[in-house]
Tab-separated table of C-alpha atoms in Angstrom:
chain	number	residue	atom	x	y	z
A	1	MET	CA	128.877	64.162	-282.489
A	2	LYS	CA	130.225	67.843	-282.650
A	3	LYS	CA	127.201	69.205	-282.506
A	4	LEU	CA	126.669	67.099	-279.058
A	5	LEU	CA	129.298	67.988	-278.237
A	6	PHE	CA	129.035	71.687	-278.683
A	7	VAL	CA	125.464	71.719	-276.925
A	8	LEU	CA	126.622	70.089	-273.878
A	9	ALA	CA	129.589	72.566	-273.757
A	10	THR	CA	126.898	75.193	-273.984
A	11	VAL	CA	124.825	73.805	-271.455
A	12	THR	CA	127.696	73.720	-269.302
A	13	LEU	CA	129.162	77.403	-269.496
A	14	LEU	CA	125.270	78.479	-268.877
A	15	TRP	CA	125.425	76.319	-265.849
A	16	SER	CA	128.362	78.189	-264.800
A	17	CYS	CA	127.599	81.282	-265.447
A	18	GLY	CA	124.501	81.401	-263.199
A	19	SER	CA	126.375	79.387	-260.363
A	20	SER	CA	127.455	81.249	-257.058
A	21	GLU	CA	129.677	78.126	-256.369
A	22	LYS	CA	132.234	79.430	-258.919
A	23	GLY	CA	133.950	76.198	-258.581
A	24	GLU	CA	134.823	76.636	-255.055
A	25	LEU	CA	134.184	74.706	-251.721
A	26	VAL	CA	130.771	76.720	-250.587
A	27	GLY	CA	128.602	73.690	-249.152
A	28	VAL	CA	125.105	73.218	-249.345
A	29	ALA	CA	122.122	75.556	-249.046
A	30	ASP	CA	119.831	74.575	-246.612
A	31	ARG	CA	116.581	75.592	-244.567
A	32	PRO	CA	117.487	77.989	-241.832
A	33	TYR	CA	117.837	76.986	-238.094
A	34	PHE	CA	115.486	79.528	-236.313
A	35	GLU	CA	118.040	79.870	-233.617
A	36	ASP	CA	115.949	82.773	-232.144
A	37	ILE	CA	112.753	80.520	-231.780
A	38	ASP	CA	111.147	81.092	-228.191
A	39	LEU	CA	111.986	78.558	-225.679
A	40	LYS	CA	109.566	80.006	-223.899
A	41	GLY	CA	110.316	79.397	-219.728
A	42	MET	CA	113.144	77.945	-220.663
A	43	VAL	CA	117.110	78.432	-219.373
A	44	PHE	CA	120.264	77.918	-221.208
A	45	ILE	CA	123.067	75.536	-218.704
A	46	ASN	CA	126.225	75.825	-220.490
A	47	GLN	CA	128.778	72.463	-220.832
A	48	GLY	CA	130.387	72.171	-218.157
A	49	ASN	CA	132.011	69.186	-215.805
A	50	PHE	CA	131.537	68.912	-211.666
A	51	SER	CA	132.038	66.365	-209.614
A	52	MET	CA	128.957	64.172	-209.446
A	53	GLY	CA	127.581	62.701	-206.266
A	54	ALA	CA	129.613	65.272	-204.017
A	55	GLY	CA	128.161	65.590	-200.904
A	56	THR	CA	126.855	63.977	-197.099
A	57	GLN	CA	126.729	60.168	-196.559
A	58	ASN	CA	124.416	58.288	-198.457
A	59	THR	CA	122.640	57.330	-195.419
A	60	THR	CA	119.776	55.073	-197.550
A	61	TYR	CA	122.951	52.579	-198.278
A	62	GLY	CA	124.727	52.888	-194.712
A	63	LYS	CA	128.095	53.733	-196.777
A	64	PRO	CA	129.533	57.140	-198.241
A	65	VAL	CA	128.311	57.713	-201.797
A	66	GLN	CA	131.492	57.156	-204.550
A	67	PRO	CA	131.654	61.103	-205.968
A	68	ARG	CA	133.230	60.950	-209.514
A	69	THR	CA	133.813	63.687	-212.424
A	70	MET	CA	131.573	63.786	-215.059
A	71	GLN	CA	131.093	66.097	-218.451
A	72	VAL	CA	128.082	67.286	-219.929
A	73	ALA	CA	127.213	69.047	-222.848
A	74	SER	CA	125.044	72.055	-223.144
A	75	TYR	CA	121.403	72.030	-222.994
A	76	PHE	CA	118.033	74.298	-222.314
A	77	MET	CA	116.191	73.618	-219.248
A	78	ASP	CA	112.598	74.351	-217.862
A	79	GLU	CA	113.012	76.719	-215.375
A	80	THR	CA	110.459	74.856	-213.393
A	81	GLU	CA	108.175	71.573	-213.556
A	82	ILE	CA	105.777	71.291	-215.791
A	83	THR	CA	102.747	72.666	-214.491
A	84	ASN	CA	99.112	71.464	-214.519
A	85	ASN	CA	97.955	73.924	-217.444
A	86	GLU	CA	101.068	73.271	-219.789
A	87	TYR	CA	100.095	69.369	-219.616
A	88	ARG	CA	96.582	69.975	-220.240
A	89	GLN	CA	97.507	71.569	-223.457
A	90	PHE	CA	98.586	67.749	-224.106
A	91	VAL	CA	95.546	66.260	-222.797
A	92	ASN	CA	93.576	68.534	-224.984
A	93	TRP	CA	95.645	68.377	-227.824
A	94	VAL	CA	95.060	64.184	-227.774
A	95	ILE	CA	91.504	64.876	-227.502
A	96	ASP	CA	90.577	67.049	-230.796
A	97	SER	CA	93.364	64.752	-231.810
A	98	ILE	CA	90.702	61.797	-231.260
A	99	ALA	CA	87.872	63.366	-231.684
A	100	ARG	CA	88.766	64.367	-235.707
A	101	ARG	CA	89.465	60.830	-235.952
A	102	MET	CA	86.433	59.744	-234.894
A	103	LEU	CA	84.240	62.315	-237.015
A	104	GLY	CA	86.227	61.508	-239.943
A	105	GLU	CA	85.553	57.949	-239.875
A	106	ASN	CA	81.908	58.398	-238.876
A	107	GLY	CA	81.840	59.880	-242.227
A	108	ILE	CA	81.855	63.708	-241.883
A	109	ASP	CA	83.968	65.494	-244.356
A	110	GLY	CA	86.822	67.664	-243.847
A	111	PHE	CA	88.789	65.699	-240.765
A	112	LEU	CA	91.020	63.527	-242.701
A	113	ILE	CA	93.428	63.982	-245.449
A	114	GLU	CA	93.178	60.968	-247.437
A	115	GLU	CA	95.192	61.893	-250.652
A	116	ASP	CA	98.181	64.051	-251.184
A	117	GLN	CA	98.491	66.918	-253.581
A	118	TYR	CA	99.119	64.359	-256.641
A	119	GLY	CA	96.029	62.108	-255.749
A	120	GLU	CA	97.707	59.492	-254.444
A	121	PRO	CA	96.273	57.620	-251.708
A	122	ILE	CA	97.533	58.285	-248.168
A	123	GLU	CA	97.869	55.375	-245.838
A	124	PRO	CA	96.936	55.547	-243.119
A	125	ALA	CA	94.846	59.368	-243.639
A	126	ILE	CA	96.118	62.211	-241.760
A	127	LEU	CA	93.962	64.412	-239.579
A	128	ASN	CA	93.312	68.096	-240.834
A	129	LYS	CA	93.444	70.533	-237.795
A	130	LYS	CA	92.188	73.429	-239.802
A	131	THR	CA	88.679	72.093	-239.796
A	132	LYS	CA	86.504	73.683	-236.428
A	133	ILE	CA	84.840	70.648	-234.608
A	134	LYS	CA	81.332	71.675	-233.510
A	135	TRP	CA	80.974	70.677	-230.439
A	136	ASP	CA	77.881	71.534	-229.869
A	137	ASP	CA	76.184	70.123	-233.388
A	138	GLN	CA	74.154	67.168	-232.956
A	139	GLU	CA	75.560	65.278	-235.896
A	140	TYR	CA	78.964	65.605	-234.281
A	141	ARG	CA	77.342	64.928	-230.523
A	142	GLU	CA	76.539	61.558	-231.946
A	143	ALA	CA	79.512	60.884	-233.789
A	144	LEU	CA	81.208	61.600	-230.820
A	145	ASN	CA	78.961	59.588	-228.169
A	146	ASP	CA	81.913	56.710	-228.009
A	147	LEU	CA	84.612	59.519	-226.727
A	148	TYR	CA	82.541	60.152	-223.503
A	149	TYR	CA	81.141	57.861	-220.607
A	150	ALA	CA	78.462	55.390	-221.170
A	151	GLU	CA	75.363	57.230	-219.323
A	152	LYS	CA	75.569	54.336	-216.411
A	153	ASP	CA	78.920	55.376	-215.560
A	154	ARG	CA	78.000	59.588	-215.792
A	155	PHE	CA	78.437	61.705	-212.293
A	156	TYR	CA	75.328	63.693	-212.078
A	157	ARG	CA	74.367	62.734	-215.462
A	158	ARG	CA	77.133	65.120	-216.713
A	159	ARG	CA	78.710	63.975	-220.114
A	160	ALA	CA	82.186	63.919	-219.628
A	161	ILE	CA	84.974	62.468	-221.593
A	162	ASP	CA	86.239	58.764	-220.931
A	163	VAL	CA	90.038	59.356	-220.002
A	164	SER	CA	90.370	55.873	-220.236
A	165	LYS	CA	90.155	56.617	-224.035
A	166	LEU	CA	92.957	58.905	-224.180
A	167	ASN	CA	95.854	57.313	-225.544
A	168	TYR	CA	98.747	58.840	-227.413
A	169	GLU	CA	100.579	56.988	-230.156
A	170	TYR	CA	103.872	57.103	-230.944
A	171	TYR	CA	107.350	55.971	-232.795
A	172	TRP	CA	110.811	56.009	-231.336
A	173	ILE	CA	114.054	54.678	-232.500
A	174	ASP	CA	115.940	52.380	-230.640
A	175	TYR	CA	119.355	53.526	-231.160
A	176	GLY	CA	120.868	51.690	-228.243
A	177	THR	CA	120.087	48.534	-229.820
A	178	GLY	CA	120.459	49.313	-232.978
A	179	SER	CA	124.143	50.302	-232.583
A	180	SER	CA	124.718	47.304	-230.764
A	181	GLN	CA	127.371	44.469	-232.291
A	182	ARG	CA	124.843	41.937	-230.520
A	183	ASN	CA	122.236	43.506	-232.633
A	184	GLU	CA	122.494	39.686	-234.932
A	185	GLY	CA	120.168	38.554	-232.985
A	186	ALA	CA	119.184	35.233	-230.984
A	187	ASN	CA	120.929	33.419	-233.625
A	188	TYR	CA	124.454	35.053	-233.068
A	189	ALA	CA	126.132	31.963	-231.398
A	190	ALA	CA	124.531	29.749	-234.027
A	191	MET	CA	125.344	31.575	-236.868
A	192	LYS	CA	129.358	31.660	-235.581
A	193	GLU	CA	129.548	28.163	-234.811
A	194	ASP	CA	127.621	27.221	-238.624
A	195	ASN	CA	130.520	29.902	-239.821
A	196	ASN	CA	132.926	27.606	-238.719
A	197	ASN	CA	132.351	24.811	-241.022
A	198	ILE	CA	131.850	26.520	-244.023
A	199	LYS	CA	134.770	26.004	-246.370
A	200	GLY	CA	136.704	27.948	-249.181
A	201	GLU	CA	135.628	31.223	-250.650
A	202	HIS	CA	132.461	31.239	-248.692
A	203	ARG	CA	133.371	31.260	-245.184
A	204	GLY	CA	132.433	34.522	-243.321
A	205	THR	CA	129.615	35.463	-245.758
A	206	MET	CA	126.936	34.291	-243.067
A	207	PHE	CA	128.331	35.245	-240.075
A	208	ASN	CA	128.840	38.704	-241.853
A	209	SER	CA	125.340	39.296	-242.702
A	210	ARG	CA	122.150	39.948	-239.719
A	211	PRO	CA	119.365	37.381	-240.042
A	212	LYS	CA	116.419	37.870	-241.441
A	213	GLY	CA	113.951	41.385	-239.669
A	214	LEU	CA	117.196	42.563	-238.624
A	215	ASN	CA	118.662	44.101	-241.521
A	216	ASN	CA	117.175	47.328	-241.908
A	217	ARG	CA	115.770	50.868	-239.530
A	218	SER	CA	112.808	49.898	-239.258
A	219	SER	CA	113.675	46.976	-237.153
A	220	PHE	CA	114.744	49.408	-234.463
A	221	ILE	CA	111.330	52.086	-234.796
A	222	LYS	CA	109.477	50.779	-231.533
A	223	ARG	CA	105.454	51.837	-231.245
A	224	GLU	CA	103.667	52.675	-228.097
A	225	LEU	CA	100.257	53.279	-227.126
A	226	ILE	CA	100.387	55.380	-223.555
A	227	ASN	CA	97.114	56.565	-221.733
A	228	ILE	CA	98.222	60.060	-220.557
A	229	TYR	CA	95.596	61.380	-218.403
A	230	PRO	CA	97.036	61.655	-214.515
A	231	ASP	CA	96.360	59.083	-211.763
A	232	THR	CA	93.946	61.817	-209.843
A	233	LEU	CA	93.346	59.224	-207.737
A	234	CYS	CA	97.024	59.296	-206.250
A	235	TRP	CA	96.250	61.998	-203.708
A	236	VAL	CA	94.250	59.107	-202.187
A	237	HIS	CA	96.140	56.217	-202.860
A	238	ASP	CA	99.501	57.533	-201.756
A	239	TYR	CA	98.027	58.626	-198.524
A	240	THR	CA	95.328	56.041	-196.668
A	241	TYR	CA	93.445	57.381	-193.718
A	242	SER	CA	93.677	60.981	-194.465
A	243	MET	CA	91.548	63.747	-196.254
A	244	ASN	CA	92.629	64.265	-199.911
A	245	GLU	CA	89.381	64.093	-201.669
A	246	ASP	CA	89.018	67.455	-202.079
A	247	TYR	CA	92.647	67.525	-204.285
A	248	THR	CA	91.451	64.057	-206.167
A	249	ARG	CA	88.802	66.391	-207.866
A	250	ASN	CA	90.348	69.558	-208.612
A	251	TYR	CA	93.893	69.587	-208.461
A	252	PHE	CA	94.272	68.425	-212.018
A	253	THR	CA	91.502	70.163	-213.158
A	254	SER	CA	90.805	73.575	-211.665
A	255	SER	CA	91.993	76.719	-212.735
A	256	ALA	CA	92.894	77.288	-209.173
A	257	TYR	CA	96.334	74.730	-209.704
A	258	ASP	CA	97.247	75.746	-213.386
A	259	ASN	CA	100.830	77.021	-212.113
A	260	TYR	CA	100.761	74.001	-209.525
A	261	PRO	CA	102.924	71.269	-210.886
A	262	VAL	CA	101.652	68.325	-212.350
A	263	VAL	CA	101.680	65.068	-210.644
A	264	GLY	CA	100.260	61.877	-210.828
A	265	ILE	CA	102.509	61.214	-213.660
A	266	THR	CA	104.307	58.061	-214.341
A	267	TRP	CA	107.777	57.941	-216.388
A	268	VAL	CA	106.252	56.780	-219.404
A	269	GLN	CA	103.553	59.385	-219.530
A	270	ALA	CA	106.529	62.080	-219.112
A	271	LYS	CA	108.342	60.568	-221.763
A	272	ALA	CA	105.481	60.652	-224.416
A	273	PHE	CA	104.667	64.351	-223.190
A	274	CYS	CA	108.610	64.674	-224.262
A	275	VAL	CA	107.695	63.113	-227.993
A	276	TRP	CA	104.327	65.217	-228.321
A	277	ARG	CA	106.486	68.696	-227.244
A	278	SER	CA	109.230	67.978	-229.775
A	279	ASN	CA	106.483	67.114	-232.603
A	280	PHE	CA	104.647	70.184	-231.684
A	281	LEU	CA	107.138	72.785	-231.991
A	282	ASN	CA	108.648	70.676	-234.938
A	283	GLN	CA	105.835	70.681	-237.286
A	284	TYR	CA	105.353	74.539	-236.681
A	285	LEU	CA	108.904	75.338	-237.829
A	286	GLU	CA	108.299	72.698	-240.744
A	287	GLU	CA	105.362	75.294	-241.720
A	288	MET	CA	107.391	78.071	-241.595
A	289	ASP	CA	110.007	76.033	-243.111
A	290	TYR	CA	112.497	76.210	-241.018
A	291	SER	CA	114.648	73.004	-239.745
A	292	GLN	CA	113.814	71.282	-237.198
A	293	MET	CA	115.358	71.352	-233.327
A	294	ASN	CA	116.206	68.785	-231.528
A	295	ASP	CA	113.995	66.941	-229.151
A	296	PHE	CA	112.655	67.758	-225.848
A	297	ARG	CA	113.332	65.035	-223.589
A	298	LEU	CA	113.795	64.035	-219.691
A	299	PRO	CA	116.877	65.293	-218.204
A	300	THR	CA	119.747	63.002	-217.066
A	301	GLU	CA	120.482	61.976	-213.769
A	302	ALA	CA	123.991	64.083	-214.827
A	303	GLU	CA	122.186	66.800	-216.192
A	304	TRP	CA	119.542	67.755	-213.318
A	305	GLU	CA	122.267	67.456	-210.477
A	306	PHE	CA	124.504	69.717	-212.838
A	307	ALA	CA	121.712	72.145	-213.099
A	308	ALA	CA	120.590	71.899	-209.512
A	309	ARG	CA	123.941	73.045	-208.208
A	310	GLY	CA	123.946	75.945	-210.373
A	311	GLY	CA	127.409	76.343	-210.653
A	312	ILE	CA	128.036	76.079	-207.152
A	313	SER	CA	130.786	72.739	-206.376
A	314	GLY	CA	131.085	70.997	-203.249
A	315	GLU	CA	127.958	72.227	-201.623
A	316	VAL	CA	124.479	70.080	-200.973
A	317	TYR	CA	121.636	72.407	-201.782
A	318	PRO	CA	120.556	74.639	-204.911
A	319	TRP	CA	121.127	77.709	-203.201
A	320	GLY	CA	124.468	76.633	-201.631
A	321	GLY	CA	125.593	75.994	-198.000
A	322	PRO	CA	124.908	73.718	-195.238
A	323	TYR	CA	121.017	75.596	-194.077
A	324	VAL	CA	117.651	75.338	-195.381
A	325	ARG	CA	117.036	78.929	-193.916
A	326	ASN	CA	117.921	82.691	-195.213
A	327	PRO	CA	119.665	84.904	-192.544
A	328	ASN	CA	116.288	86.258	-191.800
A	329	GLY	CA	114.910	82.373	-190.890
A	330	CYS	CA	112.919	81.741	-193.607
A	331	PHE	CA	113.002	78.207	-195.233
A	332	LEU	CA	113.876	78.340	-198.818
A	333	ALA	CA	112.340	75.205	-200.269
A	334	ASN	CA	108.940	73.491	-199.778
A	335	TYR	CA	109.761	70.060	-197.884
A	336	GLU	CA	108.911	68.699	-194.299
A	337	PRO	CA	111.029	70.328	-191.958
A	338	LEU	CA	109.890	68.504	-188.564
A	339	LYS	CA	107.840	65.193	-189.063
A	340	GLY	CA	104.192	66.024	-189.449
A	341	ALA	CA	104.838	69.513	-189.206
A	342	TYR	CA	104.454	70.058	-193.297
A	343	ASP	CA	103.272	74.212	-193.022
A	344	ASP	CA	105.983	75.096	-190.934
A	345	ASP	CA	107.942	75.920	-194.406
A	346	GLY	CA	104.256	77.563	-195.360
A	347	ALA	CA	102.572	75.108	-197.394
A	348	VAL	CA	100.955	71.717	-196.557
A	349	ARG	CA	101.443	70.367	-199.694
A	350	ALA	CA	102.737	71.219	-203.082
A	351	LEU	CA	103.221	74.870	-203.608
A	352	MET	CA	102.797	77.030	-207.149
A	353	VAL	CA	105.388	76.495	-209.130
A	354	GLY	CA	108.469	79.472	-208.311
A	355	HIS	CA	107.466	80.128	-205.259
A	356	TYR	CA	111.122	80.196	-204.188
A	357	ALA	CA	113.730	82.215	-205.280
A	358	PRO	CA	115.980	80.415	-208.337
A	359	ASN	CA	119.288	79.011	-208.565
A	360	ASP	CA	122.203	81.107	-209.899
A	361	TYR	CA	121.188	79.450	-213.311
A	362	GLY	CA	117.698	80.570	-212.763
A	363	LEU	CA	115.901	77.612	-212.320
A	364	TYR	CA	113.139	76.918	-209.590
A	365	ASP	CA	112.286	74.283	-207.392
A	366	MET	CA	115.532	72.461	-207.573
A	367	ALA	CA	114.901	71.350	-204.185
A	368	GLY	CA	111.593	70.301	-202.915
A	369	ASN	CA	107.820	70.875	-204.051
A	370	VAL	CA	107.809	67.632	-206.060
A	371	SER	CA	110.346	65.060	-206.809
A	372	GLU	CA	110.807	64.980	-210.703
A	373	TRP	CA	112.025	62.313	-212.427
A	374	CYS	CA	115.377	61.474	-214.722
A	375	LEU	CA	115.483	59.795	-217.858
A	376	ASP	CA	117.969	57.241	-216.173
A	377	SER	CA	117.043	53.700	-214.512
A	378	TYR	CA	118.101	53.206	-211.335
A	379	SER	CA	121.337	51.094	-209.976
A	380	GLU	CA	123.621	51.423	-207.479
A	381	SER	CA	126.201	50.849	-209.289
A	382	THR	CA	125.621	54.192	-211.720
A	383	TYR	CA	128.703	56.450	-210.759
A	384	ASN	CA	131.245	53.031	-211.435
A	385	MET	CA	129.856	52.076	-214.879
A	386	ALA	CA	128.511	55.057	-216.094
A	387	ASN	CA	131.054	56.713	-218.824
A	388	ALA	CA	132.269	60.131	-217.687
A	389	LEU	CA	131.376	61.656	-221.114
A	390	THR	CA	127.902	62.530	-220.596
A	391	PRO	CA	126.570	59.517	-218.188
A	392	TYR	CA	123.879	58.330	-218.834
A	393	TYR	CA	121.918	54.395	-217.939
A	394	ASN	CA	118.961	53.140	-219.181
A	395	TYR	CA	116.928	49.979	-219.579
A	396	ASP	CA	114.123	49.749	-222.040
A	397	ALA	CA	111.622	47.678	-219.238
A	398	ALA	CA	108.950	45.475	-220.887
A	399	ASP	CA	105.850	44.838	-219.316
A	400	ASP	CA	106.980	41.254	-218.251
A	401	ASP	CA	110.210	42.495	-217.580
A	402	PRO	CA	111.109	41.841	-213.135
A	403	ILE	CA	109.937	44.803	-211.112
A	404	ALA	CA	113.363	45.674	-210.711
A	405	MET	CA	114.245	46.651	-213.851
A	406	LYS	CA	111.419	49.247	-214.237
A	407	ARG	CA	113.464	51.524	-211.717
A	408	LYS	CA	113.709	54.852	-212.904
A	409	VAL	CA	115.590	57.844	-211.023
A	410	ILE	CA	114.006	60.633	-209.345
A	411	ARG	CA	115.374	63.690	-207.792
A	412	GLY	CA	114.964	66.958	-205.420
A	413	GLY	CA	112.994	65.364	-202.928
A	414	SER	CA	109.659	66.615	-202.036
A	415	TRP	CA	107.051	68.271	-200.235
A	416	LYS	CA	106.604	65.224	-197.835
A	417	ASP	CA	110.441	64.552	-197.754
A	418	GLN	CA	112.698	65.892	-195.000
A	419	LYS	CA	115.583	67.427	-195.538
A	420	TYR	CA	117.940	64.735	-196.599
A	421	PHE	CA	116.207	64.114	-199.881
A	422	ILE	CA	115.908	67.894	-200.996
A	423	GLN	CA	120.008	67.915	-200.953
A	424	VAL	CA	121.461	68.096	-204.818
A	425	GLN	CA	123.514	64.494	-204.465
A	426	THR	CA	120.596	62.910	-203.211
A	427	ARG	CA	119.203	59.789	-205.285
A	428	THR	CA	116.417	57.376	-205.101
A	429	TYR	CA	113.992	55.746	-207.856
A	430	GLU	CA	110.566	54.956	-208.330
A	431	PHE	CA	108.937	52.345	-210.760
A	432	GLN	CA	108.525	53.596	-214.551
A	433	ASP	CA	104.149	52.704	-214.406
A	434	THR	CA	104.097	54.067	-210.873
A	435	SER	CA	102.107	57.331	-210.188
A	436	LYS	CA	102.703	59.368	-207.239
A	437	CYS	CA	101.135	62.788	-205.917
A	438	TYR	CA	104.638	63.786	-205.285
A	439	ILE	CA	106.387	63.601	-208.284
A	440	GLY	CA	106.335	65.911	-211.427
A	441	PHE	CA	108.982	66.513	-214.166
A	442	ARG	CA	110.507	68.966	-216.294
A	443	CYS	CA	112.343	68.835	-219.741
A	444	VAL	CA	115.298	69.482	-221.513
A	445	GLN	CA	116.162	70.437	-224.702
A	446	PRO	CA	119.545	69.180	-226.049
A	447	TYR	CA	121.647	72.189	-227.167
A	448	LEU	CA	122.200	72.232	-231.581
A	449	GLY	CA	125.434	72.937	-232.870
A	450	ARG	CA	127.958	75.480	-231.030
A	451	GLN	CA	129.931	75.136	-227.909
A	452	LYS	CA	131.308	77.056	-225.184
A	453	GLY	CA	132.561	80.502	-226.261
A	454	ASP	CA	130.441	80.750	-229.050
A	455	ASN	CA	128.796	83.618	-227.748
A	456	MET	CA	125.767	81.999	-226.533
A	457	ARG	CA	123.274	83.301	-224.010
A	458	THR	CA	124.888	82.592	-220.271
A	459	SER	CA	122.821	80.531	-217.969
A	460	SER	CA	121.503	83.003	-216.022
A	461	ASN	CA	119.131	84.406	-218.806
A	462	VAL	CA	115.655	83.010	-219.116
A	463	VAL	CA	114.863	83.087	-222.655
A	464	LYS	CA	111.511	84.883	-223.047
């Protein structure tokens, strides 16, 4: 017994001598946070409060809006809308991933990792992104044949990828449902009534337990499978009896429009892009052995309006003032100045992003060019029911929900709108599964950790 105590004491002493903690509360060493990562093309928006909705009369409903003071936390925001070229990176990544899966499933080695480092099977197998795809190799072409249009559907017999097969699968956690007190399910009321009939020490046992299927984290993990290719036909179906076929053929695919805002994107597709962008960045950080950063997402309606105002309170445009021209008479945004006179501001349709001067936060095109999706669902009473602390209202609409439940907020106005719709306080909506040739989006990333005054770069600095 004495020998055992001596050994334990020796081990304890050796551990203590080799420890840097020395009995002090120093926390746990973790992977470093890579705060200097290159968030290309994003600007920092410092936390603040503002009068949301302040501006002119809401002509849509014939009554004044009800401005309300709202608080937002710090975040990064894209300085421009997501461009065609940036969205093509997402499309190309999905094409590459589908091709690798098909090649591996067709027996070509090197594209699927089916065992871990210990020889244990991985199900489902994960993709090996390091193996090069030989697109011109005959064996590869045959294995990938189902990825392309059938011969009868080919245009001028050209072999082209079938965009209807470009589906992106992802998972997300429904924190709202998980945190709700109603997550006991449809049997909540019945369980409560049954509990009242239980006597003695067992009373409360049934009522305090969740029904089967809602008692673990996996109950709130949702799967999505989204076709991510833009609706290139939006230019035609949005404008009947109008010659827009050239834009249908070229706007998304031609390098001439690389730096133009991507359009024809539904709210659902924009959300999928944000998920992919988050995973794309965090996988890189994982490889570099850095801790992960916050996910990218669409801006909430409050975040969008706060950023659009550029720190100028009480005005109706991102540049301040009541006018849409500068002192030299030049227009300050791409919109429809007069009914039918689209080119008075210098552009007939969408323009290259960043064509006009930015607001005081360094954000471009917060008025005009293309409208932008926000994260929120649309409700006429949002200002009244939303919490003043980082306000956000959303309803996760299913496919079979009434169409009114699928309304999502769009902000900023577009090249086809008149000046009321490019004002910072103007809000309207479109349906989440609808794509338009005048709606795009930009992303935000909530700031990790520190608050105002913690030696953070200012809102006017673009992170290069």
